[in-house]
PDB file of C-alpha atoms and ligand atoms in Angstrom:
ATOM      1  CA  MET A   1      -0.175   0.177   0.060  1.00 97.00           C
ATOM      2  CA  MET A   2       1.534   3.719  -0.625  1.00 98.00           C
ATOM      3  CA  HIS A   3       0.132   6.391   0.943  1.00 98.00           C
ATOM      4  CA  LEU A   4       0.735   9.819  -1.233  1.00 98.00           C
ATOM      5  CA  VAL A   5       0.844  12.923   0.270  1.00 98.00           C
ATOM      6  CA  LEU A   6       0.438  15.867  -1.708  1.00 98.00           C
ATOM      7  CA  ALA A   7       1.920  18.221   0.472  1.00 98.00           C
ATOM      8  CA  GLU A   8       1.408  21.988   0.752  1.00 98.00           C
ATOM      9  CA  ALA A   9      -0.646  22.082  -2.137  1.00 98.00           C
ATOM     10  CA  GLU A  10      -1.209  26.036  -3.711  1.00 98.00           C
ATOM     11  CA  VAL A  11      -5.229  25.578  -3.162  1.00 98.00           C
ATOM     12  CA  GLU A  12      -7.001  28.408  -1.183  1.00 98.00           C
ATOM     13  CA  LEU A  13      -9.748  30.439  -1.415  1.00 98.00           C
ATOM     14  CA  VAL A  14      -9.205  34.124  -2.229  1.00 98.00           C
ATOM     15  CA  PRO A  15      -8.047  35.898   0.737  1.00 97.00           C
ATOM     16  CA  ALA A  16     -10.356  38.417   1.942  1.00 96.00           C
ATOM     17  CA  SER A  17      -7.396  41.157   1.697  1.00 96.00           C
ATOM     18  CA  ILE A  18      -7.629  41.129  -2.233  1.00 96.00           C
ATOM     19  CA  SER A  19     -11.495  40.167  -2.594  1.00 95.00           C
ATOM     20  CA  SER A  20     -11.793  43.928  -3.378  1.00 95.00           C
ATOM     21  CA  HIS A  21      -8.949  44.283  -6.030  1.00 95.00           C
ATOM     22  CA  PRO A  22     -10.563  45.003  -9.632  1.00 95.00           C
ATOM     23  CA  ALA A  23      -9.370  41.944 -11.345  1.00 92.00           C
ATOM     24  CA  VAL A  24     -10.897  39.860  -8.367  1.00 95.00           C
ATOM     25  CA  ARG A  25     -14.304  41.105  -8.363  1.00 95.00           C
ATOM     26  CA  ALA A  26     -14.651  40.931 -12.379  1.00 94.00           C
ATOM     27  CA  HIS A  27     -13.570  37.265 -12.442  1.00 94.00           C
ATOM     28  CA  ALA A  28     -16.028  36.624  -9.886  1.00 95.00           C
ATOM     29  CA  ARG A  29     -18.869  38.551 -11.243  1.00 95.00           C
ATOM     30  CA  ARG A  30     -18.041  36.701 -14.558  1.00 94.00           C
ATOM     31  CA  ARG A  31     -18.478  33.343 -12.704  1.00 93.00           C
ATOM     32  CA  GLY A  32     -21.339  34.474 -10.897  1.00 93.00           C
ATOM     33  CA  LYS A  33     -19.641  33.809  -7.489  1.00 94.00           C
ATOM     34  CA  LYS A  34     -18.801  36.004  -4.283  1.00 95.00           C
ATOM     35  CA  ALA A  35     -15.099  36.840  -4.528  1.00 95.00           C
ATOM     36  CA  THR A  36     -14.015  34.865  -1.919  1.00 96.00           C
ATOM     37  CA  GLU A  37     -16.068  31.552  -2.694  1.00 96.00           C
ATOM     38  CA  GLN A  38     -13.430  31.547  -5.677  1.00 97.00           C
ATOM     39  CA  LEU A  39     -10.038  29.560  -5.507  1.00 97.00           C
ATOM     40  CA  LEU A  40      -7.004  32.056  -6.006  1.00 98.00           C
ATOM     41  CA  ASP A  41      -5.815  31.200  -9.064  1.00 97.00           C
ATOM     42  CA  SER A  42      -2.461  32.749 -10.279  1.00 96.00           C
ATOM     43  CA  SER A  43      -3.755  33.020 -13.969  1.00 95.00           C
ATOM     44  CA  PHE A  44      -6.572  35.312 -13.210  1.00 95.00           C
ATOM     45  CA  HIS A  45      -5.517  37.328 -10.132  1.00 95.00           C
ATOM     46  CA  HIS A  46      -2.172  37.815 -10.847  1.00 94.00           C
ATOM     47  CA  SER A  47      -2.419  41.345 -10.440  1.00 95.00           C
ATOM     48  CA  ALA A  48      -4.124  41.338  -6.984  1.00 95.00           C
ATOM     49  CA  MET A  49      -1.797  38.713  -5.594  1.00 96.00           C
ATOM     50  CA  ARG A  50       0.971  41.194  -5.623  1.00 94.00           C
ATOM     51  CA  LYS A  51       0.514  41.813  -2.317  1.00 86.00           C
ATOM     52  CA  LEU A  52       0.182  38.749  -0.918  1.00 96.00           C
ATOM     53  CA  PRO A  53       3.145  37.375   1.032  1.00 96.00           C
ATOM     54  CA  GLU A  54       4.500  34.556  -1.206  1.00 96.00           C
ATOM     55  CA  ALA A  55       2.619  35.763  -4.172  1.00 96.00           C
ATOM     56  CA  GLU A  56       5.084  33.896  -6.631  1.00 95.00           C
ATOM     57  CA  ARG A  57       4.150  30.144  -5.526  1.00 96.00           C
ATOM     58  CA  ARG A  58       0.408  30.327  -4.556  1.00 97.00           C
ATOM     59  CA  GLY A  59      -2.660  30.215  -6.484  1.00 98.00           C
ATOM     60  CA  ARG A  60      -1.863  27.260  -8.062  1.00 98.00           C
ATOM     61  CA  PRO A  61      -4.845  24.550  -8.196  1.00 98.00           C
ATOM     62  CA  ASP A  62      -3.603  23.443 -11.719  1.00 98.00           C
ATOM     63  CA  ILE A  63      -0.456  21.458 -10.119  1.00 98.00           C
ATOM     64  CA  LEU A  64      -2.595  19.621  -7.570  1.00 98.00           C
ATOM     65  CA  HIS A  65      -5.301  19.186 -10.687  1.00 98.00           C
ATOM     66  CA  GLN A  66      -2.623  16.998 -12.743  1.00 98.00           C
ATOM     67  CA  CYS A  67      -1.353  15.352  -9.844  1.00 98.00           C
ATOM     68  CA  LEU A  68      -4.855  14.297  -8.541  1.00 98.00           C
ATOM     69  CA  LEU A  69      -5.948  12.958 -12.419  1.00 98.00           C
ATOM     70  CA  LEU A  70      -2.242  11.005 -13.075  1.00 98.00           C
ATOM     71  CA  ALA A  71      -2.597   9.429  -9.202  1.00 98.00           C
ATOM     72  CA  LEU A  72      -6.247   8.463  -9.668  1.00 98.00           C
ATOM     73  CA  ASP A  73      -6.065   6.905 -12.867  1.00 98.00           C
ATOM     74  CA  SER A  74      -3.153   4.761 -11.797  1.00 98.00           C
ATOM     75  CA  PRO A  75      -3.068   0.653 -12.041  1.00 98.00           C
ATOM     76  CA  LEU A  76      -1.642   0.818  -8.545  1.00 98.00           C
ATOM     77  CA  ASN A  77      -5.058   2.889  -7.757  1.00 98.00           C
ATOM     78  CA  ARG A  78      -7.373   0.424  -9.684  1.00 98.00           C
ATOM     79  CA  GLN A  79      -5.723  -2.070  -7.597  1.00 97.00           C
ATOM     80  CA  GLY A  80      -6.473  -0.636  -4.387  1.00 97.00           C
ATOM     81  CA  LEU A  81      -3.332  -0.461  -3.225  1.00 97.00           C
ATOM     82  CA  LEU A  82      -3.121   3.723  -3.048  1.00 98.00           C
ATOM     83  CA  ARG A  83      -4.665   6.443  -1.070  1.00 98.00           C
ATOM     84  CA  VAL A  84      -4.255   9.828  -1.550  1.00 98.00           C
ATOM     85  CA  TYR A  85      -4.063  12.873   0.789  1.00 98.00           C
ATOM     86  CA  VAL A  86      -4.065  16.593   0.018  1.00 98.00           C
ATOM     87  CA  HIS A  87      -2.774  19.051   2.322  1.00 98.00           C
ATOM     88  CA  THR A  88      -2.658  22.683   1.783  1.00 98.00           C
ATOM     89  CA  ARG A  89      -0.878  25.393   2.799  1.00 97.00           C
ATOM     90  CA  ASN A  90      -3.184  26.495   5.110  1.00 97.00           C
ATOM     91  CA  ASP A  91      -3.285  23.097   7.042  1.00 97.00           C
ATOM     92  CA  GLU A  92      -6.099  21.436   5.926  1.00 98.00           C
ATOM     93  CA  VAL A  93      -6.347  17.884   4.418  1.00 98.00           C
ATOM     94  CA  ILE A  94      -8.304  16.597   1.613  1.00 98.00           C
ATOM     95  CA  HIS A  95      -9.159  13.085   2.198  1.00 98.00           C
ATOM     96  CA  VAL A  96      -9.850  11.364  -1.440  1.00 98.00           C
ATOM     97  CA  ASP A  97     -11.824   8.188  -1.971  1.00 98.00           C
ATOM     98  CA  PRO A  98      -9.915   6.034  -4.295  1.00 98.00           C
ATOM     99  CA  SER A  99     -12.884   6.063  -6.411  1.00 97.00           C
ATOM    100  CA  THR A 100     -13.047   9.914  -6.942  1.00 97.00           C
ATOM    101  CA  ARG A 101     -13.776  10.712 -10.637  1.00 96.00           C
ATOM    102  CA  ILE A 102     -11.612  13.694 -10.797  1.00 97.00           C
ATOM    103  CA  PRO A 103     -12.932  16.114 -13.571  1.00 98.00           C
ATOM    104  CA  ARG A 104     -10.474  16.181 -16.366  1.00 97.00           C
ATOM    105  CA  SER A 105     -11.479  20.131 -17.488  1.00 98.00           C
ATOM    106  CA  TYR A 106      -9.857  22.340 -15.199  1.00 98.00           C
ATOM    107  CA  HIS A 107     -12.532  24.769 -14.932  1.00 96.00           C
ATOM    108  CA  ARG A 108     -14.811  21.889 -13.505  1.00 97.00           C
ATOM    109  CA  PHE A 109     -12.251  20.574 -11.059  1.00 98.00           C
ATOM    110  CA  VAL A 110     -12.122  24.426  -9.519  1.00 98.00           C
ATOM    111  CA  GLY A 111     -15.510  24.324  -9.073  1.00 97.00           C
ATOM    112  CA  LEU A 112     -15.598  20.978  -7.272  1.00 97.00           C
ATOM    113  CA  MET A 113     -12.579  22.522  -4.978  1.00 98.00           C
ATOM    114  CA  GLU A 114     -14.763  25.668  -4.172  1.00 98.00           C
ATOM    115  CA  ASP A 115     -17.729  23.291  -3.425  1.00 97.00           C
ATOM    116  CA  LEU A 116     -15.642  21.481  -1.223  1.00 98.00           C
ATOM    117  CA  PHE A 117     -14.297  24.433   0.721  1.00 97.00           C
ATOM    118  CA  LYS A 118     -17.849  25.475   1.270  1.00 96.00           C
ATOM    119  CA  ARG A 119     -19.360  22.387   2.534  1.00 96.00           C
ATOM    120  CA  LYS A 120     -16.278  20.524   3.618  1.00 97.00           C
ATOM    121  CA  SER A 121     -17.595  16.983   2.144  1.00 96.00           C
ATOM    122  CA  ILE A 122     -18.606  15.986  -1.263  1.00 96.00           C
ATOM    123  CA  PRO A 123     -21.377  14.507  -1.703  1.00 91.00           C
ATOM    124  CA  PRO A 124     -22.534  15.070   1.867  1.00 84.00           C
ATOM    125  CA  GLU A 125     -24.325  11.407   2.149  1.00 85.00           C
ATOM    126  CA  LYS A 126     -21.178   9.245   1.161  1.00 88.00           C
ATOM    127  CA  PRO A 127     -18.023  11.666   0.708  1.00 93.00           C
ATOM    128  CA  LEU A 128     -15.784  11.055  -1.780  1.00 97.00           C
ATOM    129  CA  LEU A 129     -13.999  14.248  -1.052  1.00 98.00           C
ATOM    130  CA  ARG A 130     -13.618  15.391   2.606  1.00 97.00           C
ATOM    131  CA  LEU A 131     -11.545  18.138   4.049  1.00 98.00           C
ATOM    132  CA  GLU A 132     -10.801  18.908   7.782  1.00 98.00           C
ATOM    133  CA  LYS A 133      -8.360  20.977   9.488  1.00 98.00           C
ATOM    134  CA  LYS A 134      -5.185  18.862  10.326  1.00 98.00           C
ATOM    135  CA  ASN A 135      -1.357  19.583  10.046  1.00 96.00           C
ATOM    136  CA  LEU A 136       1.078  17.509   8.084  1.00 96.00           C
ATOM    137  CA  ALA A 137       2.941  16.192  11.007  1.00 94.00           C
ATOM    138  CA  LYS A 138      -0.532  15.114  12.142  1.00 95.00           C
ATOM    139  CA  LEU A 139      -1.367  13.942   9.232  1.00 96.00           C
ATOM    140  CA  LEU A 140       1.829  11.669   8.353  1.00 95.00           C
ATOM    141  CA  GLY A 141       1.309  10.697  12.474  1.00 94.00           C
ATOM    142  CA  ASP A 142      -2.062   9.118  11.715  1.00 96.00           C
ATOM    143  CA  LEU A 143      -0.699   7.142   8.555  1.00 95.00           C
ATOM    144  CA  SER A 144       0.303   3.646   9.742  1.00 85.00           C
ATOM    145  CA  SER A 145       3.284   2.953   7.330  1.00 92.00           C
ATOM    146  CA  ASP A 146       6.532   1.371   7.518  1.00 90.00           C
ATOM    147  CA  ARG A 147       8.322   4.206   6.053  1.00 95.00           C
ATOM    148  CA  THR A 148       7.755   7.768   5.015  1.00 96.00           C
ATOM    149  CA  ILE A 149       9.553   9.218   2.267  1.00 97.00           C
ATOM    150  CA  ILE A 150       9.899  12.881   1.241  1.00 97.00           C
ATOM    151  CA  PHE A 151      10.714  13.796  -2.102  1.00 98.00           C
ATOM    152  CA  ILE A 152      13.023  16.624  -1.745  1.00 97.00           C
ATOM    153  CA  GLU A 153      16.142  18.220  -3.995  1.00 95.00           C
ATOM    154  CA  GLU A 154      18.460  18.612  -0.914  1.00 94.00           C
ATOM    155  CA  GLY A 155      17.862  14.541  -0.478  1.00 96.00           C
ATOM    156  CA  HIS A 156      20.151  11.659  -1.115  1.00 97.00           C
ATOM    157  CA  PRO A 157      20.541  10.901  -4.549  1.00 98.00           C
ATOM    158  CA  THR A 158      18.586   7.837  -5.033  1.00 98.00           C
ATOM    159  CA  LYS A 159      18.013   5.623  -8.332  1.00 98.00           C
ATOM    160  CA  TRP A 160      13.930   5.084  -8.785  1.00 97.00           C
ATOM    161  CA  ARG A 161      14.514   1.064  -8.727  1.00 95.00           C
ATOM    162  CA  ASP A 162      16.432   1.052  -5.409  1.00 96.00           C
ATOM    163  CA  LEU A 163      13.905   3.324  -3.724  1.00 97.00           C
ATOM    164  CA  PHE A 164      10.798   0.717  -2.703  1.00 96.00           C
ATOM    165  CA  LYS A 165      10.972  -2.521  -1.364  1.00 89.00           C
ATOM    166  CA  GLN A 166       7.346  -4.519  -0.804  1.00 78.00           C
ATOM    167  CA  GLU A 167       6.018  -2.335   2.115  1.00 83.00           C
ATOM    168  CA  THR A 168       3.398  -0.013   3.228  1.00 95.00           C
ATOM    169  CA  VAL A 169       5.210   3.527   2.345  1.00 97.00           C
ATOM    170  CA  THR A 170       4.087   7.140   2.771  1.00 97.00           C
ATOM    171  CA  VAL A 171       4.839   9.178   0.104  1.00 98.00           C
ATOM    172  CA  VAL A 172       5.517  13.121   0.293  1.00 98.00           C
ATOM    173  CA  VAL A 173       5.798  15.243  -2.859  1.00 98.00           C
ATOM    174  CA  GLY A 174       5.486  18.902  -2.390  1.00 98.00           C
ATOM    175  CA  CYS A 175       2.311  20.066  -4.499  1.00 98.00           C
ATOM    176  CA  PHE A 176       3.881  24.098  -5.141  1.00 97.00           C
ATOM    177  CA  PRO A 177       5.478  25.474  -7.944  1.00 96.00           C
ATOM    178  CA  HIS A 178       8.708  26.768  -6.330  1.00 91.00           C
ATOM    179  CA  GLY A 179      10.636  27.154  -3.427  1.00 91.00           C
ATOM    180  CA  ASP A 180      11.066  24.658  -0.452  1.00 92.00           C
ATOM    181  CA  PHE A 181       8.553  22.915   2.058  1.00 94.00           C
ATOM    182  CA  HIS A 182       7.460  25.128   5.027  1.00 94.00           C
ATOM    183  CA  PHE A 183       7.128  22.614   7.200  1.00 89.00           C
ATOM    184  CA  SER A 184      10.239  21.535   9.346  1.00 89.00           C
ATOM    185  CA  TRP A 185      10.442  17.785   7.946  1.00 86.00           C
ATOM    186  CA  ARG A 186      13.971  17.450   9.501  1.00 87.00           C
ATOM    187  CA  GLU A 187      12.049  17.295  13.077  1.00 86.00           C
ATOM    188  CA  LEU A 188      10.029  13.950  11.756  1.00 86.00           C
ATOM    189  CA  ASN A 189      11.088  10.591  10.773  1.00 87.00           C
ATOM    190  CA  CYS A 190      11.368  11.100   7.068  1.00 93.00           C
ATOM    191  CA  GLU A 191      13.815   9.727   4.717  1.00 96.00           C
ATOM    192  CA  PRO A 192      14.806  12.796   2.477  1.00 97.00           C
ATOM    193  CA  VAL A 193      15.436  11.325  -1.211  1.00 98.00           C
ATOM    194  CA  CYS A 194      16.407  13.395  -3.873  1.00 98.00           C
ATOM    195  CA  VAL A 195      15.512  11.683  -7.751  1.00 98.00           C
ATOM    196  CA  ASP A 196      17.254  14.093 -10.054  1.00 98.00           C
ATOM    197  CA  PRO A 197      19.951  16.663 -10.033  1.00 97.00           C
ATOM    198  CA  GLU A 198      17.202  19.259 -11.360  1.00 97.00           C
ATOM    199  CA  PRO A 199      13.836  20.078  -9.865  1.00 96.00           C
ATOM    200  CA  LEU A 200      11.247  18.181 -11.467  1.00 97.00           C
ATOM    201  CA  ASP A 201       7.493  18.980 -11.621  1.00 97.00           C
ATOM    202  CA  ALA A 202       5.338  17.659  -8.947  1.00 98.00           C
ATOM    203  CA  SER A 203       3.275  15.714 -11.459  1.00 98.00           C
ATOM    204  CA  THR A 204       6.431  14.131 -12.690  1.00 98.00           C
ATOM    205  CA  ILE A 205       7.467  12.851  -9.135  1.00 98.00           C
ATOM    206  CA  VAL A 206       3.946  11.903  -8.739  1.00 98.00           C
ATOM    207  CA  ALA A 207       3.812   9.272 -11.948  1.00 98.00           C
ATOM    208  CA  ARG A 208       7.359   8.041 -11.553  1.00 98.00           C
ATOM    209  CA  ALA A 209       7.095   7.331  -7.656  1.00 98.00           C
ATOM    210  CA  ILE A 210       3.606   5.697  -8.627  1.00 98.00           C
ATOM    211  CA  TYR A 211       5.469   3.422 -11.261  1.00 98.00           C
ATOM    212  CA  ALA A 212       8.386   2.687  -9.522  1.00 98.00           C
ATOM    213  CA  PHE A 213       6.329   1.497  -6.545  1.00 98.00           C
ATOM    214  CA  GLU A 214       4.005  -0.700  -8.697  1.00 97.00           C
ATOM    215  CA  ASP A 215       7.212  -2.033 -10.461  1.00 96.00           C
ATOM    216  CA  SER A 216       8.368  -3.175  -6.759  1.00 96.00           C
ATOM    217  CA  ILE A 217       5.249  -5.112  -5.831  1.00 96.00           C
ATOM    218  CA  GLY A 218       5.170  -6.664  -9.252  1.00 95.00           C
ATOM    219  CA  LEU A 219       1.641  -5.026  -9.941  1.00 96.00           C
ATOM    220  CA  TRP A 220       1.858  -5.954 -13.758  1.00 96.00           C
ATOM    221  CA  GLU A 221       2.061  -9.479 -13.165  1.00 95.00           C
ATOM    222  CA  LYS A 222      -0.811  -9.765 -10.331  1.00 94.00           C
ATOM    223  CA  ARG A 223      -2.554  -7.470 -12.511  1.00 96.00           C
ATOM    224  CA  PHE A 224      -2.237 -10.470 -15.717  1.00 95.00           C
ATOM    225  CA  GLU A 225      -2.078 -12.825 -13.154  1.00 87.00           C
ATOM    226  CA  ARG A 226       1.463 -14.136 -14.360  1.00 73.00           C
TER     227      ARG A 226
HETATM  228  C1  SAM B 301       8.496  21.357  -8.783  1.00 80.80           C
HETATM  229  S1  SAM B 301       9.080  20.753  -7.516  1.00 80.80           S
HETATM  230  C2  SAM B 301       9.024  22.578  -6.361  1.00 80.80           C
HETATM  231  C3  SAM B 301      10.138  22.921  -5.937  1.00 80.80           C
HETATM  232  C4  SAM B 301      11.719  23.043  -6.842  1.00 80.80           C
HETATM  233  N1  SAM B 301      12.552  23.548  -5.958  1.00 80.80           N
HETATM  234  C5  SAM B 301      11.372  24.324  -7.616  1.00 80.80           C
HETATM  235  O1  SAM B 301      12.086  25.023  -7.951  1.00 80.80           O
HETATM  236  O2  SAM B 301      10.991  24.306  -8.599  1.00 80.80           O
HETATM  237  C6  SAM B 301       7.808  20.287  -6.355  1.00 80.80           C
HETATM  238  C7  SAM B 301       8.259  18.956  -5.800  1.00 80.80           C
HETATM  239  O3  SAM B 301       8.516  17.815  -6.355  1.00 80.80           O
HETATM  240  C8  SAM B 301       9.192  17.217  -5.672  1.00 80.80           C
HETATM  241  N2  SAM B 301      10.708  16.822  -6.433  1.00 80.80           N
HETATM  242  C9  SAM B 301      11.218  17.978  -7.398  1.00 80.80           C
HETATM  243  N3  SAM B 301      11.989  17.373  -7.978  1.00 80.80           N
HETATM  244  C10 SAM B 301      12.700  16.483  -7.458  1.00 80.80           C
HETATM  245  C11 SAM B 301      14.120  16.161  -7.192  1.00 80.80           C
HETATM  246  N4  SAM B 301      14.949  16.461  -8.036  1.00 80.80           N
HETATM  247  N5  SAM B 301      14.118  15.334  -6.493  1.00 80.80           N
HETATM  248  C12 SAM B 301      13.349  14.856  -5.332  1.00 80.80           C
HETATM  249  N6  SAM B 301      11.889  15.660  -5.323  1.00 80.80           N
HETATM  250  C13 SAM B 301      11.841  16.130  -6.194  1.00 80.80           C
HETATM  251  C14 SAM B 301       9.684  17.876  -4.295  1.00 80.80           C
HETATM  252  O4  SAM B 301       8.382  17.057  -3.564  1.00 80.80           O
HETATM  253  C15 SAM B 301       9.159  19.183  -4.671  1.00 80.80           C
HETATM  254  O5  SAM B 301       8.400  19.747  -3.558  1.00 80.80           O
END
């Protein structure tokens, strides 16, 4: 089993401090939403975001969208051996049911996330997505794994084929465009791993980590019963 944690994902509602900016209000009006009920999106709110701290890495739901599509369509997930958790910059955790079908259209995905921030679980009766307040240390502590690996450029250089053994593993990937993790991963019992001399996109790390894990447990053979 792999627990995949998409950490410090840059998904948040428009902060109140920029909700009256003309670019934010115009976008909200076009979408028929209140300004603060919209997801912050650097493509649309760029000029308003200049006032925000860490503006250069915020408002990137597109990174999360790509990672979720890749993870949930993987053979590992289809085999019931993947659990996905999204941890956000504001210390919320989204529990993703393996049967969730994430909309392929980015605009529909944004609408779904906005609904989730409002209602906290979707659909309410038997939630596929559930949002709760929780920090990363608490989430990692709650997951029962043999190992926790954090993908990070300053980690130990490791070949993909040497990374996984047959085990239950938690894998942490930063779901943000630039910079380092905010949380102090050195204080937790994590193995820091670097897989390339260059920074790669979060989606590339997610796709390769899932494939490397599938390979390590012989998933191809299991699925073809060989
Ligand atoms: C796009 S990176 C973001 C940070 C990166 N410093 C940058 O400037 O682009 C997103 C995440 O992918 C993972 N990652 C990217 N490149 C990596 C590498 N070479 N080795 C290990 N993890 C990597 C890390 O978890 C990182 O937080």
